[in-house]
Amino acid sequence: MSTAHIEHPEAYARATKHYIISNAQKTWRKTNERAGEIEFALGAGVVTNDRGDFAGYSDDFIGKMAEAFYTYGKLSPKQCEAILKGIDARAARRAEWADKKAALNATREHVGTVGEKITITIKVVHVVILEGSYGTIYINICEDADNNTIIYKGNAKGFPEKGETATVIATIKEHGVREGVKQTVI
């Protein structure tokens, strides 16, 4: 009986370990119906460098779970349960936020009449900055006291910043609807 000589034992050991972990992951995926969700969540625990290469694991719960999964090829049922509890809680929060947003959007109305000049107090809730061939364009998404959406598109440098409230005199250019939300463009 001959014994084979392993030329690079370290490489052989790494390959063997990789094979064992890969098989454990395949088995784990087959036995967990929500394995895809769990693996996606584990991605948040993996840290990469500037080039996108693996750099380690984060120091939080999900980082520890990711390290366990990629070290041993599987997670225990209790670990899976803990991760799924977080996934389900996040989904419930998102659904709650979506319901609140839908309820708010249902109450929004157009302001004034197209072509009319109005004086209105608005709060800037979001600013989109676009660079174009005619310079910088700002899309200011604002709300009035009744939470109606007011949009200003232009390059006015004196327009309030995000979070600021101001009273402006503006002409209503159009009434529109975007993603089911009534908007007034000034």
Short mmCIF file of C-alpha atoms in Angstrom, two decimals:
data_model
loop_
_atom_site.label_atom_id
_atom_site.label_comp_id
_atom_site.label_asym_id
_atom_site.label_seq_id
_atom_site.Cartn_x
_atom_site.Cartn_y
_atom_site.Cartn_z
CA MET A 1 0.00 0.00 0.00
CA SER A 2 1.43 3.35 -1.01
CA THR A 3 0.97 6.58 0.84
CA ALA A 4 0.60 9.75 -1.18
CA HIS A 5 2.85 12.63 -0.47
CA ILE A 6 1.08 16.01 -0.15
CA GLU A 7 3.31 18.63 -1.71
CA HIS A 8 1.62 21.66 -0.12
CA PRO A 9 -0.06 20.56 3.13
CA GLU A 10 -1.25 24.09 4.04
CA ALA A 11 -3.02 24.49 0.70
CA TYR A 12 -4.49 20.99 1.04
CA ALA A 13 -5.79 21.82 4.53
CA ARG A 14 -7.37 25.10 3.28
CA ALA A 15 -9.01 23.31 0.35
CA THR A 16 -10.35 20.56 2.62
CA LYS A 17 -11.75 23.12 5.07
CA HIS A 18 -13.32 25.09 2.21
CA TYR A 19 -14.95 21.91 0.88
CA ILE A 20 -16.35 21.01 4.31
CA ILE A 21 -17.75 24.52 4.86
CA SER A 22 -19.23 24.59 1.34
CA ASN A 23 -21.02 21.28 1.92
CA ALA A 24 -22.28 22.46 5.32
CA GLN A 25 -23.70 25.61 3.67
CA LYS A 26 -25.43 23.57 0.95
CA THR A 27 -27.05 21.33 3.56
CA TRP A 28 -28.02 24.33 5.72
CA ARG A 29 -29.62 26.08 2.72
CA LYS A 30 -31.65 22.97 1.88
CA THR A 31 -32.97 22.61 5.43
CA ASN A 32 -33.89 26.29 6.01
CA GLU A 33 -36.74 27.65 3.93
CA ARG A 34 -35.74 31.26 4.72
CA ALA A 35 -32.02 30.72 4.15
CA GLY A 36 -31.89 33.37 1.41
CA GLU A 37 -33.28 36.05 3.72
CA ILE A 38 -30.83 35.11 6.45
CA GLU A 39 -27.83 35.12 4.11
CA PHE A 40 -28.86 38.50 2.71
CA ALA A 41 -29.03 39.89 6.26
CA LEU A 42 -25.60 38.41 7.04
CA GLY A 43 -24.16 40.54 4.25
CA ALA A 44 -24.51 43.58 6.52
CA GLY A 45 -22.04 41.97 8.93
CA VAL A 46 -19.28 41.56 6.35
CA VAL A 47 -16.77 44.43 6.18
CA THR A 48 -14.95 45.23 2.93
CA ASN A 49 -12.07 47.56 2.13
CA ASP A 50 -12.05 50.39 -0.43
CA ARG A 51 -11.54 47.93 -3.29
CA GLY A 52 -14.45 45.75 -2.17
CA ASP A 53 -12.23 42.96 -0.84
CA PHE A 54 -13.12 41.11 2.37
CA ALA A 55 -11.67 42.89 5.43
CA GLY A 56 -13.42 41.13 8.33
CA TYR A 57 -16.69 41.25 10.23
CA SER A 58 -18.47 44.05 12.05
CA ASP A 59 -18.44 44.04 15.86
CA ASP A 60 -22.21 43.79 16.23
CA PHE A 61 -24.63 40.87 16.45
CA ILE A 62 -25.01 40.44 12.70
CA GLY A 63 -21.21 40.54 12.28
CA LYS A 64 -20.82 37.73 14.80
CA MET A 65 -23.51 35.70 13.00
CA ALA A 66 -21.83 36.28 9.62
CA GLU A 67 -18.49 35.18 11.07
CA ALA A 68 -20.09 32.01 12.46
CA PHE A 69 -21.80 31.22 9.16
CA TYR A 70 -18.68 31.68 7.03
CA THR A 71 -16.47 29.90 9.57
CA TYR A 72 -18.66 26.84 10.21
CA GLY A 73 -20.95 26.84 7.15
CA LYS A 74 -24.18 26.96 9.10
CA LEU A 75 -26.07 28.60 11.92
CA SER A 76 -27.90 26.93 14.78
CA PRO A 77 -31.71 27.02 14.83
CA LYS A 78 -31.62 29.59 17.67
CA GLN A 79 -29.22 31.81 15.70
CA CYS A 80 -31.51 31.58 12.67
CA GLU A 81 -34.50 32.39 14.85
CA ALA A 82 -32.78 35.48 16.29
CA ILE A 83 -31.88 36.80 12.82
CA LEU A 84 -35.37 36.11 11.47
CA LYS A 85 -36.89 37.90 14.46
CA GLY A 86 -34.91 41.01 13.46
CA ILE A 87 -35.87 40.62 9.78
CA ASP A 88 -39.56 40.27 10.66
CA ALA A 89 -39.46 43.24 13.05
CA ARG A 90 -37.89 45.40 10.36
CA ALA A 91 -40.52 44.31 7.83
CA ALA A 92 -43.26 45.15 10.33
CA ARG A 93 -41.75 48.62 10.92
CA ARG A 94 -41.54 49.24 7.18
CA ALA A 95 -45.16 48.18 6.73
CA GLU A 96 -46.21 50.50 9.57
CA TRP A 97 -44.26 53.39 8.01
CA ALA A 98 -45.80 52.65 4.60
CA ASP A 99 -49.29 52.69 6.15
CA LYS A 100 -48.59 56.02 7.88
CA LYS A 101 -47.18 57.47 4.67
CA ALA A 102 -50.20 56.26 2.66
CA ALA A 103 -52.58 57.79 5.21
CA LEU A 104 -50.68 61.10 5.07
CA ASN A 105 -50.54 61.07 1.27
CA ALA A 106 -54.32 60.52 1.13
CA THR A 107 -54.83 63.83 2.99
CA ARG A 108 -52.53 65.89 0.74
CA GLU A 109 -54.20 68.37 -1.62
CA HIS A 110 -53.16 70.77 -4.36
CA VAL A 111 -52.59 74.31 -3.14
CA GLY A 112 -54.17 77.30 -4.87
CA THR A 113 -54.94 77.69 -8.57
CA VAL A 114 -52.50 77.34 -11.46
CA GLY A 115 -51.28 80.80 -12.51
CA GLU A 116 -52.17 82.34 -9.13
CA LYS A 117 -49.54 84.19 -7.06
CA ILE A 118 -49.62 83.10 -3.41
CA THR A 119 -47.80 83.79 -0.17
CA ILE A 120 -47.14 80.55 1.66
CA THR A 121 -45.06 79.33 4.59
CA ILE A 122 -43.15 76.17 3.72
CA LYS A 123 -40.63 73.85 5.31
CA VAL A 124 -37.97 72.28 3.09
CA VAL A 125 -37.95 68.52 3.74
CA HIS A 126 -35.61 67.36 0.97
CA VAL A 127 -33.33 68.91 -1.67
CA VAL A 128 -32.17 67.18 -4.86
CA ILE A 129 -29.19 68.82 -6.59
CA LEU A 130 -28.73 68.19 -10.30
CA GLU A 131 -25.78 69.39 -12.38
CA GLY A 132 -26.73 70.09 -15.97
CA SER A 133 -25.57 71.96 -19.05
CA TYR A 134 -27.33 75.09 -17.76
CA GLY A 135 -25.75 74.94 -14.32
CA THR A 136 -27.00 73.61 -11.01
CA ILE A 137 -30.71 72.93 -10.62
CA TYR A 138 -32.28 72.44 -7.20
CA ILE A 139 -35.46 70.47 -6.66
CA ASN A 140 -36.76 71.54 -3.26
CA ILE A 141 -39.44 69.28 -1.84
CA CYS A 142 -41.37 71.24 0.75
CA GLU A 143 -44.48 70.99 2.90
CA ASP A 144 -46.90 73.63 4.05
CA ALA A 145 -48.61 73.74 7.47
CA ASP A 146 -51.20 71.17 6.26
CA ASN A 147 -48.48 68.75 5.04
CA ASN A 148 -49.32 69.46 1.39
CA THR A 149 -46.37 68.89 -0.96
CA ILE A 150 -44.93 72.00 -2.61
CA ILE A 151 -42.14 71.61 -5.20
CA TYR A 152 -39.73 74.35 -6.29
CA LYS A 153 -37.47 73.59 -9.25
CA GLY A 154 -34.87 76.18 -10.12
CA ASN A 155 -31.53 77.69 -9.28
CA ALA A 156 -32.47 80.30 -6.70
CA LYS A 157 -29.52 80.50 -4.32
CA GLY A 158 -31.54 82.24 -1.61
CA PHE A 159 -34.07 79.43 -1.25
CA PRO A 160 -34.19 77.93 2.28
CA GLU A 161 -31.98 74.93 3.11
CA LYS A 162 -33.25 71.50 4.15
CA GLY A 163 -35.01 71.72 7.52
CA GLU A 164 -35.56 75.47 7.29
CA THR A 165 -38.95 77.18 7.23
CA ALA A 166 -39.67 80.32 5.22
CA THR A 167 -42.54 82.38 3.89
CA VAL A 168 -42.31 82.77 0.12
CA ILE A 169 -44.26 84.57 -2.57
CA ALA A 170 -44.60 82.29 -5.59
CA THR A 171 -46.65 81.65 -8.68
CA ILE A 172 -48.27 78.24 -8.97
CA LYS A 173 -46.93 76.67 -12.17
CA GLU A 174 -48.78 73.38 -12.13
CA HIS A 175 -50.63 70.75 -10.14
CA GLY A 176 -49.41 67.21 -10.55
CA VAL A 177 -49.37 63.75 -9.04
CA ARG A 178 -46.20 61.74 -8.47
CA GLU A 179 -46.34 58.20 -7.08
CA GLY A 180 -49.92 58.86 -5.96
CA VAL A 181 -49.05 62.08 -4.10
CA LYS A 182 -50.66 65.37 -5.12
CA GLN A 183 -48.01 68.04 -5.62
CA THR A 184 -48.07 71.75 -6.31
CA VAL A 185 -45.17 73.11 -8.37
CA ILE A 186 -44.20 76.75 -7.75
#
